[in-house]
Amino acid sequence: MPTSSMVKQNQSIMALLLLFLIFAISTEVEGTKLFVFGDSYVDTGNFLNSPSYKPPSGITFPGYPTGRLGNGRIITDYLASFLKIESPTPYALRNSSNLQNGINFAYGGTGIFKTLVDGPNLTVQIESFEQLIKQNVYSKSDVESSTFLVNAGANDYTTFILKNKNIFEIAKFMNSLVTEVMLSLTRINRLGAQKIVVSLLQPLGCLPTISVASLYVDCIDLINLVARDHNKKILANVEDLNKEVGKPVFRTLDLYNSFLSAIRTIQQNRKENSTLINPLEPCCALASVGYDCGKVDEKGQKKYTLCEKPELSFFWDNVHPSQNGWYSVFKQLESSLSQIIG
Ligand SMILES: *[C@@H]1O[C@H](CO)[C@@H](O)[C@H](O)[C@H]1NC(C)=O
Ligand SMILES: *[C@@H]1O[C@H](CO)[C@@H](O)[C@H](O)[C@H]1NC(C)=O
Ligand SMILES: *[C@@H]1O[C@H](CO)[C@@H](O)[C@H](O)[C@H]1NC(C)=O
């Protein structure tokens, strides 16, 4: 016959078991991770000793440079917060940080092929991830339940345009680029990933480095056309890949329309409120061509000037949105995000 103390003991064992179960379930739910590959639009600090780690980067948030090319948070940070996790650790800092939120393998300036910046291309970034799986840093179920984000291509087009006089060959280049992106996505899928998000190219003709040709009055549609063509190909290929695997594993993050809507909205509001900042004008203006924002000459003279209110600008520099810019892009995307990255 069980004594009352035995019953009590059994009850507390049951309670412990139950607690353990709840704990196990909750850690499972909280186990979502984000793995990021690509360029400066998503890099949160892999390029040590670059301008991203020097002032005025990070001036709005958190107030000092953190390895992001911008004045504060970038899209990676907003996507992580949407997933209710902290922004994943940059790969370069992997030995000194916790890896429970995933890893960010993206390097500013890089692309799918060789670009003007010497850094790991998309393939090499994915290989770094493969190494970590081989070392059992992440388990099979970690990979299956995580979100993978790939944002690359803009630097490839820039490099192509700067190096090739023959712009008519861009269609051929685009095909090889898109093919290579698809191979990378497939490779990530073969590692077990079930949620793979590829960014559509931002409207390149709206970047200040291009829109300066219109004195920042409007985006240059001829250049936007390149992005639209690229995106059409990505969308068609993603659809094909999903058919092949029989599941909607591959998704797209529409940076094209979200950028454009965010910019158009500000342009529209400016008609009524002239104190708003021109969204096409960069906050960090460079003293001359070839100087990055943050550059200081031998005499310690700044080779750039900052706008009065960096926290209100859309673009931080000639190519990167500011925190405010990224936030408005994120807001444009937000309603679709649970289907894309959730
Ligand atoms: C991290 O540790 C690994 C293994 O100890 C080492 O090979 C690698 O160079 C380290 N990386 C960094 C960025 O410190
Ligand atoms: C990426 O870089 C590696 C190492 O430099 C190189 O072997 C590979 O061919 C590159 N990939 C592409 C698609 O260019
Ligand atoms: C105009 O925009 C500024 C921000 O730049 C804001 O502080 C101000 O309240 C706006 N004025 C109107 C009338 O909406």
Coordinates of N, CA and C in Angstrom, one line a residue, residues 18-111:
L18 N 6.6 17.3 -15.6 CA 5.8 18.2 -16.3 C 6.6 19.5 -16.6
L19 N 7.2 20.0 -15.6 CA 8.0 21.2 -15.8 C 9.1 21.0 -16.8
F20 N 9.7 19.8 -16.8 CA 10.8 19.5 -17.8 C 10.2 19.5 -19.2
L21 N 9.0 18.9 -19.3 CA 8.3 18.9 -20.6 C 8.0 20.3 -21.1
I22 N 7.5 21.1 -20.2 CA 7.1 22.5 -20.6 C 8.4 23.2 -21.0
F23 N 9.5 23.0 -20.3 CA 10.7 23.6 -20.6 C 11.2 23.2 -21.9
A24 N 11.1 21.9 -22.2 CA 11.6 21.3 -23.4 C 10.8 21.9 -24.6
I25 N 9.5 22.0 -24.4 CA 8.6 22.5 -25.5 C 9.0 24.0 -25.7
S26 N 9.2 24.8 -24.6 CA 9.4 26.2 -24.8 C 10.8 26.4 -25.4
T27 N 11.8 25.6 -25.1 CA 13.1 25.9 -25.7 C 13.0 25.5 -27.2
E28 N 12.2 24.5 -27.5 CA 12.0 24.2 -28.9 C 11.4 25.3 -29.7
V29 N 10.4 26.0 -29.1 CA 9.7 27.1 -29.7 C 10.7 28.3 -29.9
E30 N 11.5 28.5 -28.8 CA 12.4 29.6 -28.8 C 13.6 29.3 -29.7
G31 N 13.7 28.1 -30.2 CA 14.9 27.7 -30.9 C 15.0 28.3 -32.3
T32 N 14.1 29.1 -32.7 CA 14.2 29.7 -34.1 C 15.5 30.4 -34.2
K33 N 16.2 30.2 -35.4 CA 17.4 30.9 -35.6 C 17.4 31.5 -37.0
L34 N 18.3 32.5 -37.2 CA 18.3 33.2 -38.5 C 19.8 33.1 -39.0
F35 N 19.9 32.6 -40.2 CA 21.2 32.5 -40.8 C 21.2 33.4 -42.1
V36 N 22.2 34.3 -42.1 CA 22.2 35.3 -43.1 C 23.5 35.3 -44.0
F37 N 23.3 35.4 -45.3 CA 24.3 35.4 -46.3 C 24.2 36.6 -47.2
G38 N 25.3 37.1 -47.7 CA 25.2 38.2 -48.6 C 26.2 39.4 -48.4
D39 N 25.6 40.6 -48.6 CA 26.5 41.8 -48.6 C 26.1 42.8 -47.5
S40 N 26.6 44.1 -47.7 CA 26.4 45.1 -46.6 C 25.0 45.4 -46.2
Y41 N 24.0 45.1 -47.1 CA 22.7 45.4 -46.7 C 22.2 44.5 -45.5
V42 N 22.9 43.4 -45.3 CA 22.5 42.5 -44.2 C 23.7 42.2 -43.2
D43 N 24.9 42.7 -43.6 CA 26.1 42.4 -42.7 C 26.0 43.2 -41.4
T44 N 26.1 42.6 -40.3 CA 26.0 43.3 -39.0 C 27.3 43.3 -38.3
G45 N 28.4 43.1 -39.0 CA 29.7 43.3 -38.4 C 30.8 42.3 -38.7
N46 N 30.8 41.8 -39.9 CA 31.9 40.8 -40.3 C 33.2 41.5 -40.8
F47 N 33.0 42.7 -41.3 CA 34.2 43.4 -41.8 C 34.9 44.2 -40.7
L48 N 35.7 43.5 -39.9 CA 36.4 44.2 -38.8 C 37.4 45.2 -39.5
N49 N 37.6 46.3 -38.8 CA 38.5 47.4 -39.3 C 38.0 48.1 -40.6
S50 N 36.8 48.0 -40.9 CA 36.2 48.7 -42.1 C 35.5 49.9 -41.6
P51 N 35.0 50.8 -42.5 CA 34.2 52.0 -42.1 C 33.0 51.6 -41.2
S52 N 32.5 50.4 -41.3 CA 31.4 50.0 -40.5 C 31.7 50.0 -39.0
Y53 N 33.0 49.9 -38.7 CA 33.4 49.9 -37.3 C 34.0 51.3 -36.9
K54 N 33.8 52.3 -37.7 CA 34.4 53.6 -37.4 C 33.2 54.6 -37.4
P55 N 33.4 55.7 -36.6 CA 32.4 56.8 -36.7 C 32.3 57.4 -38.1
P56 N 31.2 57.9 -38.5 CA 29.9 58.1 -37.8 C 29.0 56.9 -37.9
S57 N 29.4 55.7 -38.3 CA 28.5 54.6 -38.3 C 27.9 54.4 -36.9
G58 N 26.6 54.0 -36.8 CA 26.0 53.8 -35.6 C 25.6 55.0 -34.8
I59 N 25.7 56.2 -35.4 CA 25.6 57.4 -34.6 C 24.2 57.6 -34.0
T60 N 23.2 57.0 -34.7 CA 21.8 57.2 -34.2 C 21.5 56.0 -33.2
F61 N 21.9 54.8 -33.5 CA 21.8 53.7 -32.6 C 22.9 52.7 -32.8
P62 N 23.6 52.3 -31.8 CA 23.3 52.6 -30.4 C 24.1 53.9 -29.9
G63 N 24.7 54.6 -30.9 CA 25.4 55.8 -30.6 C 26.9 55.7 -30.8
Y64 N 27.3 54.5 -31.2 CA 28.7 54.2 -31.6 C 28.7 53.1 -32.7
P65 N 29.9 53.0 -33.4 CA 29.9 52.0 -34.5 C 29.8 50.5 -34.0
T66 N 29.0 49.7 -34.8 CA 28.8 48.3 -34.4 C 29.1 47.4 -35.5
G67 N 29.7 47.9 -36.6 CA 30.0 47.0 -37.7 C 28.9 47.0 -38.8
R68 N 27.9 47.9 -38.7 CA 26.9 48.0 -39.7 C 27.1 49.2 -40.5
L69 N 26.9 49.2 -41.9 CA 27.1 50.3 -42.7 C 25.8 51.1 -42.7
G70 N 25.7 52.0 -41.7 CA 24.5 52.8 -41.5 C 24.6 53.6 -40.2
N71 N 23.6 54.3 -39.9 CA 23.6 55.1 -38.6 C 23.0 54.3 -37.5
G72 N 22.5 53.1 -37.8 CA 21.8 52.3 -36.7 C 21.4 50.9 -37.2
R73 N 20.2 50.5 -36.8 CA 19.8 49.2 -37.2 C 19.6 49.0 -38.7
I74 N 19.8 47.8 -39.1 CA 19.6 47.5 -40.6 C 18.5 46.4 -40.7
I75 N 18.2 46.0 -41.9 CA 17.0 45.1 -42.1 C 17.2 43.8 -41.3
T76 N 18.4 43.3 -41.2 CA 18.7 42.0 -40.5 C 18.1 42.2 -39.1
D77 N 18.4 43.3 -38.4 CA 18.0 43.5 -37.0 C 16.4 43.5 -36.9
Y78 N 15.8 44.2 -37.9 CA 14.3 44.2 -37.9 C 13.7 42.8 -38.1
L79 N 14.3 42.1 -39.1 CA 13.8 40.7 -39.3 C 14.0 39.8 -38.1
A80 N 15.2 39.9 -37.4 CA 15.4 39.2 -36.2 C 14.4 39.5 -35.2
S81 N 14.1 40.8 -35.0 CA 13.1 41.2 -34.0 C 11.7 40.7 -34.4
F82 N 11.4 40.6 -35.7 CA 10.2 40.0 -36.1 C 10.1 38.6 -35.7
L83 N 11.2 37.9 -35.7 CA 11.3 36.5 -35.3 C 11.4 36.3 -33.8
K84 N 11.4 37.5 -33.1 CA 11.6 37.5 -31.6 C 12.9 36.9 -31.1
I85 N 13.9 37.2 -31.9 CA 15.2 36.8 -31.5 C 16.2 38.0 -31.6
E86 N 17.4 37.8 -31.0 CA 18.3 38.9 -31.2 C 19.0 38.7 -32.5
S87 N 19.5 39.8 -33.0 CA 20.2 39.8 -34.3 C 21.3 38.7 -34.2
P88 N 21.4 37.8 -35.2 CA 22.4 36.8 -35.1 C 23.9 37.3 -35.1
T89 N 24.7 36.6 -34.4 CA 26.1 36.9 -34.3 C 26.8 37.0 -35.6
P90 N 27.6 38.0 -35.9 CA 28.5 38.0 -37.1 C 29.5 36.8 -37.0
Y91 N 29.7 36.2 -38.1 CA 30.6 35.0 -38.2 C 32.0 35.4 -37.6
A92 N 32.4 36.6 -37.9 CA 33.8 37.0 -37.5 C 33.9 37.0 -36.0
L93 N 32.8 37.1 -35.3 CA 32.8 37.2 -33.8 C 32.3 35.9 -33.2
R94 N 32.3 34.8 -34.0 CA 31.6 33.6 -33.5 C 32.3 33.0 -32.3
N95 N 33.6 33.2 -32.1 CA 34.2 32.5 -31.0 C 33.9 33.2 -29.6
S96 N 33.5 34.4 -29.7 CA 33.3 35.1 -28.4 C 31.8 35.5 -28.2
S97 N 30.9 34.9 -29.0 CA 29.5 35.3 -28.8 C 28.7 34.0 -28.8
N98 N 27.5 34.1 -28.3 CA 26.6 33.0 -28.3 C 26.0 32.8 -29.7
L99 N 25.7 31.6 -30.0 CA 25.3 31.3 -31.4 C 23.8 30.8 -31.4
Q100 N 23.1 31.0 -30.3 CA 21.8 30.5 -30.3 C 20.7 31.2 -31.2
N101 N 21.1 32.4 -31.7 CA 20.1 33.0 -32.6 C 20.5 32.8 -34.0
G102 N 21.6 32.0 -34.3 CA 22.0 31.8 -35.6 C 23.3 32.6 -35.9
I103 N 23.7 32.7 -37.1 CA 25.0 33.4 -37.5 C 24.7 34.2 -38.7
N104 N 25.4 35.3 -38.8 CA 25.4 36.2 -39.9 C 26.7 36.1 -40.7
F105 N 26.6 35.5 -41.9 CA 27.9 35.2 -42.7 C 28.1 36.3 -43.7
A106 N 27.3 37.3 -43.8 CA 27.3 38.3 -44.8 C 28.5 39.3 -44.7
Y107 N 29.2 39.6 -45.8 CA 30.3 40.5 -45.8 C 30.0 41.7 -46.7
G108 N 30.1 42.9 -46.2 CA 29.8 44.1 -47.0 C 30.7 44.1 -48.3
G109 N 30.1 44.5 -49.4 CA 30.9 44.7 -50.6 C 31.0 43.4 -51.4
T110 N 30.6 42.3 -50.9 CA 30.8 41.0 -51.6 C 29.6 40.7 -52.5
G111 N 29.7 39.7 -53.3 CA 28.7 39.3 -54.2 C 28.7 37.8 -54.5

